[in-house]
PDB file of C-alpha atoms in Angstrom:
ATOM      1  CA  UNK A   1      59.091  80.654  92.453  1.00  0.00           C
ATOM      2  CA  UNK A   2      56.986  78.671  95.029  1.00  0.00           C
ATOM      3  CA  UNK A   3      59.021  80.369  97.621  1.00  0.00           C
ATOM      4  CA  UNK A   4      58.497  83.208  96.176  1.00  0.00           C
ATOM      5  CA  UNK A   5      54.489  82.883  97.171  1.00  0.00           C
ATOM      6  CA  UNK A   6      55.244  82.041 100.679  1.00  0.00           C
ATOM      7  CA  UNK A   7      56.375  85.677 100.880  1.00  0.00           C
ATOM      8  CA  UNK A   8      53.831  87.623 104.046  1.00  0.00           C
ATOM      9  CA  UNK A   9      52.516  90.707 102.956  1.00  0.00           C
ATOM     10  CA  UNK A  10      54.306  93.697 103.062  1.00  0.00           C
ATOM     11  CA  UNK A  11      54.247  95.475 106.029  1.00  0.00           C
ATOM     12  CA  UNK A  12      56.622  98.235 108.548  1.00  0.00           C
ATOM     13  CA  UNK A  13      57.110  95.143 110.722  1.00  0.00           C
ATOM     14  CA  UNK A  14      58.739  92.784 108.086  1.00  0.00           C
ATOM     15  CA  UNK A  15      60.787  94.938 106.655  1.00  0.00           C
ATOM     16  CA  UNK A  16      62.575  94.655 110.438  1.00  0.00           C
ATOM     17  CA  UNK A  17      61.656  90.848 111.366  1.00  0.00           C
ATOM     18  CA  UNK A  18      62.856  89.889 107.539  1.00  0.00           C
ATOM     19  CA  UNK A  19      66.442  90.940 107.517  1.00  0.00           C
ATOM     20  CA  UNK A  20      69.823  88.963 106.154  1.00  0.00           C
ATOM     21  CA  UNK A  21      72.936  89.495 106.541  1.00  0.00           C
ATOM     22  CA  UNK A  22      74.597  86.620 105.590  1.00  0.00           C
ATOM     23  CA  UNK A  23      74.967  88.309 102.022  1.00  0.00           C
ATOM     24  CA  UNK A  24      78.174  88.925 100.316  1.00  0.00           C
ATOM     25  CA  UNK A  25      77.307  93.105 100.367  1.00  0.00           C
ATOM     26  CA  UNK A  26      76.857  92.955 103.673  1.00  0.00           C
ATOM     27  CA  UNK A  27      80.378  91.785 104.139  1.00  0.00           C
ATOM     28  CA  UNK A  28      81.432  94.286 101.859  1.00  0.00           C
ATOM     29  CA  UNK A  29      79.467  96.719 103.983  1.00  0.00           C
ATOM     30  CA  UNK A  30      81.356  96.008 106.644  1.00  0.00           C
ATOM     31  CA  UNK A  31      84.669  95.800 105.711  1.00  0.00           C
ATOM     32  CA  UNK A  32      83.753  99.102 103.738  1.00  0.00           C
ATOM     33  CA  UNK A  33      83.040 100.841 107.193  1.00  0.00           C
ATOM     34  CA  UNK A  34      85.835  98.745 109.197  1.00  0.00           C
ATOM     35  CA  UNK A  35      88.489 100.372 106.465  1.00  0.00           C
ATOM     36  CA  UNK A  36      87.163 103.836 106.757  1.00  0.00           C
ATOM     37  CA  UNK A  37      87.194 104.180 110.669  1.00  0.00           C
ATOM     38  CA  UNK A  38      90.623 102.448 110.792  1.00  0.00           C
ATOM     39  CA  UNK A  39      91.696 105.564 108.280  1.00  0.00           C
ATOM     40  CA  UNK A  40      89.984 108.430 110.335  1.00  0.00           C
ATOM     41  CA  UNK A  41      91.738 106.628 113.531  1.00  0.00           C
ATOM     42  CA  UNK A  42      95.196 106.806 111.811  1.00  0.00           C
ATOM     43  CA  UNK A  43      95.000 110.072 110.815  1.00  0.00           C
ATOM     44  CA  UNK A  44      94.183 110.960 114.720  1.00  0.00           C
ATOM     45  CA  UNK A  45      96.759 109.415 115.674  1.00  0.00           C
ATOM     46  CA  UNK A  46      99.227 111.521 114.479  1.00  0.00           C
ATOM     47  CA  UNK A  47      97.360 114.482 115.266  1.00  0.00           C
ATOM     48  CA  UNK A  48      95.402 115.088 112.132  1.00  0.00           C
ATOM     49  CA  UNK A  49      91.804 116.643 111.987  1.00  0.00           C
ATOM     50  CA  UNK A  50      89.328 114.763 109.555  1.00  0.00           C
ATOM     51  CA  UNK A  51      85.921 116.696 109.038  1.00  0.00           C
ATOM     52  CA  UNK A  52      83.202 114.348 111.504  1.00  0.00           C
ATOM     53  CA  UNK A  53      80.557 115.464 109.071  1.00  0.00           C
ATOM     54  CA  UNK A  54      82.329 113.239 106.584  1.00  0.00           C
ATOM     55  CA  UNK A  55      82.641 110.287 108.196  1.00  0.00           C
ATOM     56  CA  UNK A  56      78.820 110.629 108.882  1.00  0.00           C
ATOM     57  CA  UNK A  57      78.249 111.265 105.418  1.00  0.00           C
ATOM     58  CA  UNK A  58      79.622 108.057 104.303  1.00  0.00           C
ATOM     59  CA  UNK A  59      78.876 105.992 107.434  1.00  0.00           C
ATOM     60  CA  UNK A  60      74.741 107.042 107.679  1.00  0.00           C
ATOM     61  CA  UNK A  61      73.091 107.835 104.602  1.00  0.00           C
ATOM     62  CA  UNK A  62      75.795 106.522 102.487  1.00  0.00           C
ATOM     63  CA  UNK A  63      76.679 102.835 103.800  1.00  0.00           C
ATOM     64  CA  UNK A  64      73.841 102.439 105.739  1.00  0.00           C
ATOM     65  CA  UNK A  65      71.397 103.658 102.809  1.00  0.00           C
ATOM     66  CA  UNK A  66      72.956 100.763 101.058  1.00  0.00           C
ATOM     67  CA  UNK A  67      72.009  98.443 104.073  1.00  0.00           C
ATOM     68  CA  UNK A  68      68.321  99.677 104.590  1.00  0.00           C
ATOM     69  CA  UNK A  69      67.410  98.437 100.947  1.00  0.00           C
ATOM     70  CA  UNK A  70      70.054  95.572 100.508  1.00  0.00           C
ATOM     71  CA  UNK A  71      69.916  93.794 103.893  1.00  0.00           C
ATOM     72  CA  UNK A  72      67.085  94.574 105.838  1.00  0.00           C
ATOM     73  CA  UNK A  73      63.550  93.024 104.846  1.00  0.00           C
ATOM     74  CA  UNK A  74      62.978  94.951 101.830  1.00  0.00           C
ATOM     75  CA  UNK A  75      65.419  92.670 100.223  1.00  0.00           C
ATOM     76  CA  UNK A  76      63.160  90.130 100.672  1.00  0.00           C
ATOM     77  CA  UNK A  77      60.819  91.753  98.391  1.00  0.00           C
ATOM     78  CA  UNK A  78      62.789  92.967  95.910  1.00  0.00           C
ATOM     79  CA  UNK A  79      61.530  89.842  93.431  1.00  0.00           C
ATOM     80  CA  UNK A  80      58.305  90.111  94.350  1.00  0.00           C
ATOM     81  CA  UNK A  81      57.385  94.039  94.140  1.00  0.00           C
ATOM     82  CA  UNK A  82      58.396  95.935  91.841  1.00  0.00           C
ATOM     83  CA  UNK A  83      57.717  99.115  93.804  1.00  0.00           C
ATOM     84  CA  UNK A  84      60.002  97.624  96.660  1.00  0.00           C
ATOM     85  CA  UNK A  85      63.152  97.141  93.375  1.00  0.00           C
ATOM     86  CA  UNK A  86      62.319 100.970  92.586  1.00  0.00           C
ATOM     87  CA  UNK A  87      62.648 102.035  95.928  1.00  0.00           C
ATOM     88  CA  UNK A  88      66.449 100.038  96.159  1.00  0.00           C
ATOM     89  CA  UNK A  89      66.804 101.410  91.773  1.00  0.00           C
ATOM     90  CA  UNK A  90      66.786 105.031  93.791  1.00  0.00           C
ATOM     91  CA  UNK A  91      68.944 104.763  96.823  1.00  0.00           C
ATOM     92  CA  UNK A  92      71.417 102.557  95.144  1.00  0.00           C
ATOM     93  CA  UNK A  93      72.069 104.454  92.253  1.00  0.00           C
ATOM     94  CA  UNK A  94      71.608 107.942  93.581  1.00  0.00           C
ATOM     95  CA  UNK A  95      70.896 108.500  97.397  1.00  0.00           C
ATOM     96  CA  UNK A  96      73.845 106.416  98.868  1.00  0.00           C
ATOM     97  CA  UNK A  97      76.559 107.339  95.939  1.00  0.00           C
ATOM     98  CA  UNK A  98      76.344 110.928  97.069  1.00  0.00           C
ATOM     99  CA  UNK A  99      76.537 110.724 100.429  1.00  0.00           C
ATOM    100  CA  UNK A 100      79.760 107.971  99.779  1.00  0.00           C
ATOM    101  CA  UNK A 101      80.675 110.970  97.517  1.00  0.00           C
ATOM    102  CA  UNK A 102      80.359 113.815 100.474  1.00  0.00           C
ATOM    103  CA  UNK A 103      82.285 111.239 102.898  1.00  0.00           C
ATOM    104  CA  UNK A 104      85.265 112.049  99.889  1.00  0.00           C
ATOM    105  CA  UNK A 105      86.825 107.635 101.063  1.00  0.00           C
ATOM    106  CA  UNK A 106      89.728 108.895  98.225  1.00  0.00           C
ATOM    107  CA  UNK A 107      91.087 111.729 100.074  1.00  0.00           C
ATOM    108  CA  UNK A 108      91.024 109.873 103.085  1.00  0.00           C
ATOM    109  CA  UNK A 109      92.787 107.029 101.308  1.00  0.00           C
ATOM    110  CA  UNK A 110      95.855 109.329 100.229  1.00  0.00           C
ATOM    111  CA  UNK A 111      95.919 110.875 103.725  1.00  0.00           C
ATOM    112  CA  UNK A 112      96.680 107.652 105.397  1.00  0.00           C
ATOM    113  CA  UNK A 113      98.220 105.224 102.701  1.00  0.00           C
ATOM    114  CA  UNK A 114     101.536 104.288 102.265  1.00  0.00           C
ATOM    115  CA  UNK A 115     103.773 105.927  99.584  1.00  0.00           C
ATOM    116  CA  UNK A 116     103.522 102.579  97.585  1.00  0.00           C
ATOM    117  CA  UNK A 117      99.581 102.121  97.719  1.00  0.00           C
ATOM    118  CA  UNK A 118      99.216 106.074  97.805  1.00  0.00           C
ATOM    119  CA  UNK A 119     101.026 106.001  94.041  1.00  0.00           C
ATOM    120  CA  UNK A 120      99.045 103.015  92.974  1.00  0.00           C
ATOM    121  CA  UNK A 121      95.463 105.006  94.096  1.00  0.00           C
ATOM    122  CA  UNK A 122      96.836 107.968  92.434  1.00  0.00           C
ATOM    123  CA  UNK A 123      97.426 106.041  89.156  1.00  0.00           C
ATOM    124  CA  UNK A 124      94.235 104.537  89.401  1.00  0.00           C
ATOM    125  CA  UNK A 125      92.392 107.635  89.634  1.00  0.00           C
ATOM    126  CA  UNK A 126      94.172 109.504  86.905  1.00  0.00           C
ATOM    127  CA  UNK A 127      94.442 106.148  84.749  1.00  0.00           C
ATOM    128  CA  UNK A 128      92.591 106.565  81.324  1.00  0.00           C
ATOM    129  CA  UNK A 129      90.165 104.445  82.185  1.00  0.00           C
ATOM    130  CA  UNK A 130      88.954 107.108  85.297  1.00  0.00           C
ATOM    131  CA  UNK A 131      89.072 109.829  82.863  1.00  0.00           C
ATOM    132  CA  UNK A 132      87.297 108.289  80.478  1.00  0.00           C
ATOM    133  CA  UNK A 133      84.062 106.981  82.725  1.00  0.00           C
ATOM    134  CA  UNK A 134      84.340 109.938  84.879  1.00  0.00           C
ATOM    135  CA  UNK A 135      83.880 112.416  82.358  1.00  0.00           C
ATOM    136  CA  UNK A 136      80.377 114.597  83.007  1.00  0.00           C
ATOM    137  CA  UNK A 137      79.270 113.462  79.781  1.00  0.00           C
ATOM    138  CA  UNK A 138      79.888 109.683  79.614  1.00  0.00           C
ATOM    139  CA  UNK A 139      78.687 109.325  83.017  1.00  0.00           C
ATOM    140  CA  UNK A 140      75.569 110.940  82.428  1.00  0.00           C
ATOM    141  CA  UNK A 141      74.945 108.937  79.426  1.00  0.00           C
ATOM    142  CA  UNK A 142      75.500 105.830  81.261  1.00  0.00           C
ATOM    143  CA  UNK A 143      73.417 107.064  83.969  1.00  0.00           C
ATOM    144  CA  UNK A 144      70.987 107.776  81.793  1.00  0.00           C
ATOM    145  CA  UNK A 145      70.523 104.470  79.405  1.00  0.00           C
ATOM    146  CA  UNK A 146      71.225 101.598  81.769  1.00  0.00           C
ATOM    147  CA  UNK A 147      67.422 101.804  83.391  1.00  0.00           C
ATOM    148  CA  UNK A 148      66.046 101.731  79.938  1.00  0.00           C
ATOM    149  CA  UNK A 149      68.381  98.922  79.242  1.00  0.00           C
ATOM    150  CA  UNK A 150      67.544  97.036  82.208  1.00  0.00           C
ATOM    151  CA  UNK A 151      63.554  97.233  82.100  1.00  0.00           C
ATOM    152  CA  UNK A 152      62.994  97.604  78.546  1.00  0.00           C
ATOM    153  CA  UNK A 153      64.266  94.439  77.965  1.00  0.00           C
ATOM    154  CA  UNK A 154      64.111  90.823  78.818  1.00  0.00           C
ATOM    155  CA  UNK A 155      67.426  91.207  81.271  1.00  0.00           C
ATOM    156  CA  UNK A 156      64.954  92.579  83.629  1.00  0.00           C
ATOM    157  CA  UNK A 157      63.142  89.122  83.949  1.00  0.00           C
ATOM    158  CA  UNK A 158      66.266  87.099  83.729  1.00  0.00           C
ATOM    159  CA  UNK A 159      67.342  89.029  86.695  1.00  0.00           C
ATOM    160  CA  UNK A 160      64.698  88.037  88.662  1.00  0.00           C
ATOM    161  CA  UNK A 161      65.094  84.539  87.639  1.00  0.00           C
ATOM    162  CA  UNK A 162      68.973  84.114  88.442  1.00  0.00           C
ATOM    163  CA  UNK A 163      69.778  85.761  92.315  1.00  0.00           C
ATOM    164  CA  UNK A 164      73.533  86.380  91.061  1.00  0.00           C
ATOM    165  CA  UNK A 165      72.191  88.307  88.449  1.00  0.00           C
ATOM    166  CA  UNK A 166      69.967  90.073  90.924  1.00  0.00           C
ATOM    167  CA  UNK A 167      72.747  90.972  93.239  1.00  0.00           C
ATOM    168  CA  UNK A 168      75.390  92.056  89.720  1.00  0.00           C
ATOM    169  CA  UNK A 169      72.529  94.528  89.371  1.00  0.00           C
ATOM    170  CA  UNK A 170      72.610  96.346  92.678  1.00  0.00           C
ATOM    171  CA  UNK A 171      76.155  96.350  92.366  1.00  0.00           C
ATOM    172  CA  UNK A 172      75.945  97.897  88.563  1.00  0.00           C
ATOM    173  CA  UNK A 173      72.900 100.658  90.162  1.00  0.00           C
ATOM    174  CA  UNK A 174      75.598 101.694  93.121  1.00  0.00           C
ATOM    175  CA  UNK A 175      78.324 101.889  90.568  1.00  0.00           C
ATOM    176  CA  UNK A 176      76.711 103.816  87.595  1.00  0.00           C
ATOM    177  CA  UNK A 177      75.680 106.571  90.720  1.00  0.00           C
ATOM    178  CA  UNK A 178      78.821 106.259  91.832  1.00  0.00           C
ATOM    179  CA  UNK A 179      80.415 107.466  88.466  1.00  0.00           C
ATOM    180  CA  UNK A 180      77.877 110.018  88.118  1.00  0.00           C
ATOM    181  CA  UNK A 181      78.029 111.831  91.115  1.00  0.00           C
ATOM    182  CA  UNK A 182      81.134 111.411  92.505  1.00  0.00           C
ATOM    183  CA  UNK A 183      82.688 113.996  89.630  1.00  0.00           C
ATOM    184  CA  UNK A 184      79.627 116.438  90.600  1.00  0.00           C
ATOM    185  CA  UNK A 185      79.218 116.412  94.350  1.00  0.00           C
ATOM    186  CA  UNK A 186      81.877 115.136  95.559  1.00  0.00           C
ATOM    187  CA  UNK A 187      85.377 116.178  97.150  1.00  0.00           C
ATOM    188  CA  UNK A 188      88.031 113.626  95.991  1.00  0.00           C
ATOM    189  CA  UNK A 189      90.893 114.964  93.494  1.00  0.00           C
ATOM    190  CA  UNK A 190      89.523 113.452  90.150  1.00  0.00           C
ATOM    191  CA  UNK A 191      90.454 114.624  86.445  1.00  0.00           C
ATOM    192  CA  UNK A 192      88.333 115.834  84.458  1.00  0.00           C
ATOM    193  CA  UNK A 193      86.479 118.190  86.656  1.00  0.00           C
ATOM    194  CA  UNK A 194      83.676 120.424  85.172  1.00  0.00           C
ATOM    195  CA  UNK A 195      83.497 123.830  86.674  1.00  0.00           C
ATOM    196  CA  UNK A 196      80.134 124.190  88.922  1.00  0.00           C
ATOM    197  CA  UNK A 197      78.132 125.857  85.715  1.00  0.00           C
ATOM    198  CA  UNK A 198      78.610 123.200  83.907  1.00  0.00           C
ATOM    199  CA  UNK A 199      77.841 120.255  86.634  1.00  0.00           C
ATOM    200  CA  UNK A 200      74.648 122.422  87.878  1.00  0.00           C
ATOM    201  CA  UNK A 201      73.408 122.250  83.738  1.00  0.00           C
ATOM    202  CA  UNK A 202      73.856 118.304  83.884  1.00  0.00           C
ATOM    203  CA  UNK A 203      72.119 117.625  87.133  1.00  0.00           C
ATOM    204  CA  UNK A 204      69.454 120.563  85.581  1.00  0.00           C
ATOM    205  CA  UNK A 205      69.477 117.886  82.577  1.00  0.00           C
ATOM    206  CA  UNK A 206      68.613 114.712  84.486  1.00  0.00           C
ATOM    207  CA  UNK A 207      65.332 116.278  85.628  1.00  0.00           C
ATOM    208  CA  UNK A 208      63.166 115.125  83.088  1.00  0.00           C
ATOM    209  CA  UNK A 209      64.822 111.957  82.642  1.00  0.00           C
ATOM    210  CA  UNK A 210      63.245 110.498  85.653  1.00  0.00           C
ATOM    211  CA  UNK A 211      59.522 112.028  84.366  1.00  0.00           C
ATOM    212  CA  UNK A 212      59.834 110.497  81.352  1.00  0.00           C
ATOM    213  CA  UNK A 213      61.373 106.877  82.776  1.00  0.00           C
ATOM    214  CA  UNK A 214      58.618 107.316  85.688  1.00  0.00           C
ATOM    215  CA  UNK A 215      55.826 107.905  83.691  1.00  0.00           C
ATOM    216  CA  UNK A 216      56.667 105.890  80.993  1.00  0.00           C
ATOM    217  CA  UNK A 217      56.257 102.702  83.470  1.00  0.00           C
ATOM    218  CA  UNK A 218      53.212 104.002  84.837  1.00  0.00           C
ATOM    219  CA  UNK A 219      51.670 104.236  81.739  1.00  0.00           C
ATOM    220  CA  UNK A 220      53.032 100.776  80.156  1.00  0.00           C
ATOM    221  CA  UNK A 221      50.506  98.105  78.941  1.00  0.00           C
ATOM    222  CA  UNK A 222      52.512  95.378  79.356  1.00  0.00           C
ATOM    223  CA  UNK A 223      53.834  94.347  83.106  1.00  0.00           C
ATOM    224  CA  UNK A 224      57.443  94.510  83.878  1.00  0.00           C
ATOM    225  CA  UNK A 225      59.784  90.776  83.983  1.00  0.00           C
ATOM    226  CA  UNK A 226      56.185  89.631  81.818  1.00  0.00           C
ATOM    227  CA  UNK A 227      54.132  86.989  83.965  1.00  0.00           C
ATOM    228  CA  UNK A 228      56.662  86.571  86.683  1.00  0.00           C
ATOM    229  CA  UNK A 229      54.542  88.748  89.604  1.00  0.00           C
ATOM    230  CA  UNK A 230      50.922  87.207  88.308  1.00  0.00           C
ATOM    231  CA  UNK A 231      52.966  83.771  88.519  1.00  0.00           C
ATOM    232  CA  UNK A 232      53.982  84.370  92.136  1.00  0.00           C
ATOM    233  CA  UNK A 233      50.118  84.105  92.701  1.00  0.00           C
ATOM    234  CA  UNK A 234      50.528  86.890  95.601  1.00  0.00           C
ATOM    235  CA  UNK A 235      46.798  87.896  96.801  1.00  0.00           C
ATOM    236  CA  UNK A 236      48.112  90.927  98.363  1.00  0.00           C
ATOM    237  CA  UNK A 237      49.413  92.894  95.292  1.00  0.00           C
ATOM    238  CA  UNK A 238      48.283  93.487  92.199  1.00  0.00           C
ATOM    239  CA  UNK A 239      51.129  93.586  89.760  1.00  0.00           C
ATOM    240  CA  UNK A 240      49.214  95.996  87.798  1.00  0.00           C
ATOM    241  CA  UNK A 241      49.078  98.802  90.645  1.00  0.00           C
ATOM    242  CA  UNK A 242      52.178  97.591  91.996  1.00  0.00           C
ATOM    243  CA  UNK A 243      54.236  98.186  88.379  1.00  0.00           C
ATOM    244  CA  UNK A 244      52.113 102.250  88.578  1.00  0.00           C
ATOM    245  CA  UNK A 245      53.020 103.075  91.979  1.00  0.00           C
ATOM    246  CA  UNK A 246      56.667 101.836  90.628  1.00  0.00           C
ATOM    247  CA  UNK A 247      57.052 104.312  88.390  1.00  0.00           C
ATOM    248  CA  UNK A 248      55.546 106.937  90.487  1.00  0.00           C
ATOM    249  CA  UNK A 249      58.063 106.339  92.875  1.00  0.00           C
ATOM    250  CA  UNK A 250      60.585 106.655  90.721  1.00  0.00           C
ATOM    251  CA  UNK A 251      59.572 109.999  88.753  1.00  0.00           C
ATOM    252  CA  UNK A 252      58.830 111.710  92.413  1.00  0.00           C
ATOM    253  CA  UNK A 253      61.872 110.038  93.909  1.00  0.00           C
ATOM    254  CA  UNK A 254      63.783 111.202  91.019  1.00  0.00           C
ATOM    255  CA  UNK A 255      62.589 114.379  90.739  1.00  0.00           C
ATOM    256  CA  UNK A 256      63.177 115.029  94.344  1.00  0.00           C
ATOM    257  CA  UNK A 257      67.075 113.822  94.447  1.00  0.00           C
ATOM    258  CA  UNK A 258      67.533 115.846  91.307  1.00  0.00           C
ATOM    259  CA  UNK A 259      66.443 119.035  92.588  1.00  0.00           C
ATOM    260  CA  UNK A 260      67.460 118.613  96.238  1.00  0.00           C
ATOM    261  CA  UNK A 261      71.153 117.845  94.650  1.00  0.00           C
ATOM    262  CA  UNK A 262      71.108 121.090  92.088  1.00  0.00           C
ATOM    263  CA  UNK A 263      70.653 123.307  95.276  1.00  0.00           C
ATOM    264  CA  UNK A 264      73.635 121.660  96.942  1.00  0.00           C
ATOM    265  CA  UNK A 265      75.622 122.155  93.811  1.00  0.00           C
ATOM    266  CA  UNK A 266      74.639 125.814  93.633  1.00  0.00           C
ATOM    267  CA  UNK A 267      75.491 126.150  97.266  1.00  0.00           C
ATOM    268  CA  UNK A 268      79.007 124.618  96.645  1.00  0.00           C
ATOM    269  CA  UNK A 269      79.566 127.095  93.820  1.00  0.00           C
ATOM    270  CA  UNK A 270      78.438 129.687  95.784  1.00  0.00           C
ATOM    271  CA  UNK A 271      80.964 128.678  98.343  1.00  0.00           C
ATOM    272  CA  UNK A 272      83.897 128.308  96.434  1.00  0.00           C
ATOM    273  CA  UNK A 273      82.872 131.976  95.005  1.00  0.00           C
ATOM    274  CA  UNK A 274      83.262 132.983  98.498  1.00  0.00           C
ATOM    275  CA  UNK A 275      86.676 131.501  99.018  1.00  0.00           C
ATOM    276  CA  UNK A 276      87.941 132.700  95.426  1.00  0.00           C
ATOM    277  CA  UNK A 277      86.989 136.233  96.516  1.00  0.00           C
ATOM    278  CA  UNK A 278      88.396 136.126 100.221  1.00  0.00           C
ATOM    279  CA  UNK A 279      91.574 134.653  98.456  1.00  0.00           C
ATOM    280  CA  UNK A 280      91.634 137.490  95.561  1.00  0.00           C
ATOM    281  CA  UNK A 281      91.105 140.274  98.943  1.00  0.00           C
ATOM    282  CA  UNK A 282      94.083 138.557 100.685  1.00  0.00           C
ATOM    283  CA  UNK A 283      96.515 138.798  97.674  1.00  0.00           C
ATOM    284  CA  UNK A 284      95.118 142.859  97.068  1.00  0.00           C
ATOM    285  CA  UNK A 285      95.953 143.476 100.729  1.00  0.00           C
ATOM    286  CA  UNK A 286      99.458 141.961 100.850  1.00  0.00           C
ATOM    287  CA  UNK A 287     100.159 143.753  97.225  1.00  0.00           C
ATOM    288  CA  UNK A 288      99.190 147.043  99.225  1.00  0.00           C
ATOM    289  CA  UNK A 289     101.228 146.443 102.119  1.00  0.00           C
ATOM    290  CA  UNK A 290     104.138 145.849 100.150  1.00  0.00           C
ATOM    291  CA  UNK A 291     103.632 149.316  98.096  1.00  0.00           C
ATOM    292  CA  UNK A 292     103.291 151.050 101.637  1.00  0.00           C
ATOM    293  CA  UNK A 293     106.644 149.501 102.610  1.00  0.00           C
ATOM    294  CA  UNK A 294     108.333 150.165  99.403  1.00  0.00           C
ATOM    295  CA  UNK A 295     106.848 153.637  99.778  1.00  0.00           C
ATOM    296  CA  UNK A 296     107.691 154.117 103.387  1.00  0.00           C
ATOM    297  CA  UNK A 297     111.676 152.968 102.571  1.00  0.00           C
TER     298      UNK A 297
END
């Protein structure tokens, strides 16, 4: 914890000059990205077109989200502010898994695979396990009670006691978005699918979720992980602001993401609409020609 109080104030410029990346996610990171690129190169190869907007969706915002709050300096703050851990609480568990969504690393995966490892991903996916945690309703409970889990209790403070725990957690937050959006937003063949009616109502749902988790911490008497932050002895922050602007963060962050991400969903429907109809004139037009054929012999 003495460290912990040699922590500089929080600034633009640390969040550059404080950086590591000798963490085991950043390896992960990178062998992530390495394994993607090798995929969109072998489908190339052979003459194969694979959508550039996806691999920007899951290179950019969607690996590199994970980088900008993981290994860059605000990891080195992530003990000490909680407003910095609500900042990472957001893109972990619901910027970056839809964008990783979007970059659809599944399809790609069963474009390029194997037959052996294609059959293994495909039982994977449609194992009962996937079906069960990927269903709309599972995943938005477990979207929806792990935060309450996490800060409403003491695991909070034992995670910022123990860094394994601490690093278990950002895993868990990328996960649980993972599971929650991925069935919603994004393009991989999973079972279980909701039509878009139904996934536009859930994302409607988790609207006031994040106002009531948001407000909720601003308006808590008691600090977050207990005397940890007063302990750190920090005369830069005040816990007590710090913990407020936390939970502001997170109810504006999550209204934001919510909102921004119903629009897209209504936009895919609205899309697929499109396609259906196109599709329905196609059939229409080839029934008439055949008529006019019959007719004409």
């Amino acid at each position: 914890m003495a460290a912990q109080a040699t922590v500089p104030p929080f600034s633009i410029t640390a969040v550059f000059t404080e950086a590591r990346l000798d963490s085991w996610l950043a390896v992960g990171l990178v062998l992530a990205a390495g394994l993607y690129l090798y995929g969109v190169y072998r489908l190339r190869l052979r003459g194969d077109r694979w959508p550039i907007a996806r691999t920007i969706f899951f290179l950019g915002p969607g690996l590199g989200g994970i980088a900008s709050v993981t290994v860059s300096g605000l990891e080195t703050y992530d003990t000490t502010l909680l407003s910095v851990h609500m900042v990472q609480h957001m893109v972990l568990s619901m910027v970056s898994p839809i964008f990783l969504a979007l970059g659809a690393p599944v399809t790609l995966a069963l474009r390029t695979l194997p037959t052996g490892p294609r059959k293994r991903l495909l039982a994977v996916v449609h194992s009962r396990i996937a079906r069960i945690y990927t269903f709309p309703l599972v995943a938005f409970a477990i979207f929806v009670v792990n935060p309450f889990a996490l800060y409403f209790t003491d695991l909070y403070r034992y995670t910022l006691e123990h860094a394994w725990a601490h690093e278990l957690v950002h895993a868990h937050f990328i996960m649980t978005g993972c599971v929650f959006f991925w069935p919603l937003l994004g393009l991989d063949p999973l079972p279980g699918r909701w039509p878009y009616p139904g996934r536009a109502l859930l994302m409607l749902l988790s609207v006031p979720f994040h106002t009531v988790l948001g407000l909720t911490i601003m308006q808590s008497t008691t600090l977050f992980g207990g005397d940890w932050y007063p302990s750190l002895g920090l005369s830069w922050a005040d816990p007590w602001e710090d913990q407020v602007l936390a939970g502001g963060i997170l109810w504006a962050g999550g209204e934001f993401v919510s909102v921004t991400m119903l629009a897209v969903l209504v936009v895919q429907w609205m899309r697929q609409a499109e396609r259906e109809a196109r599709r329905i004139d196609r059939e229409l037009d080839r029934q008439e020609a055949r008529r006019r054929a019959e007719s004409t012999a």
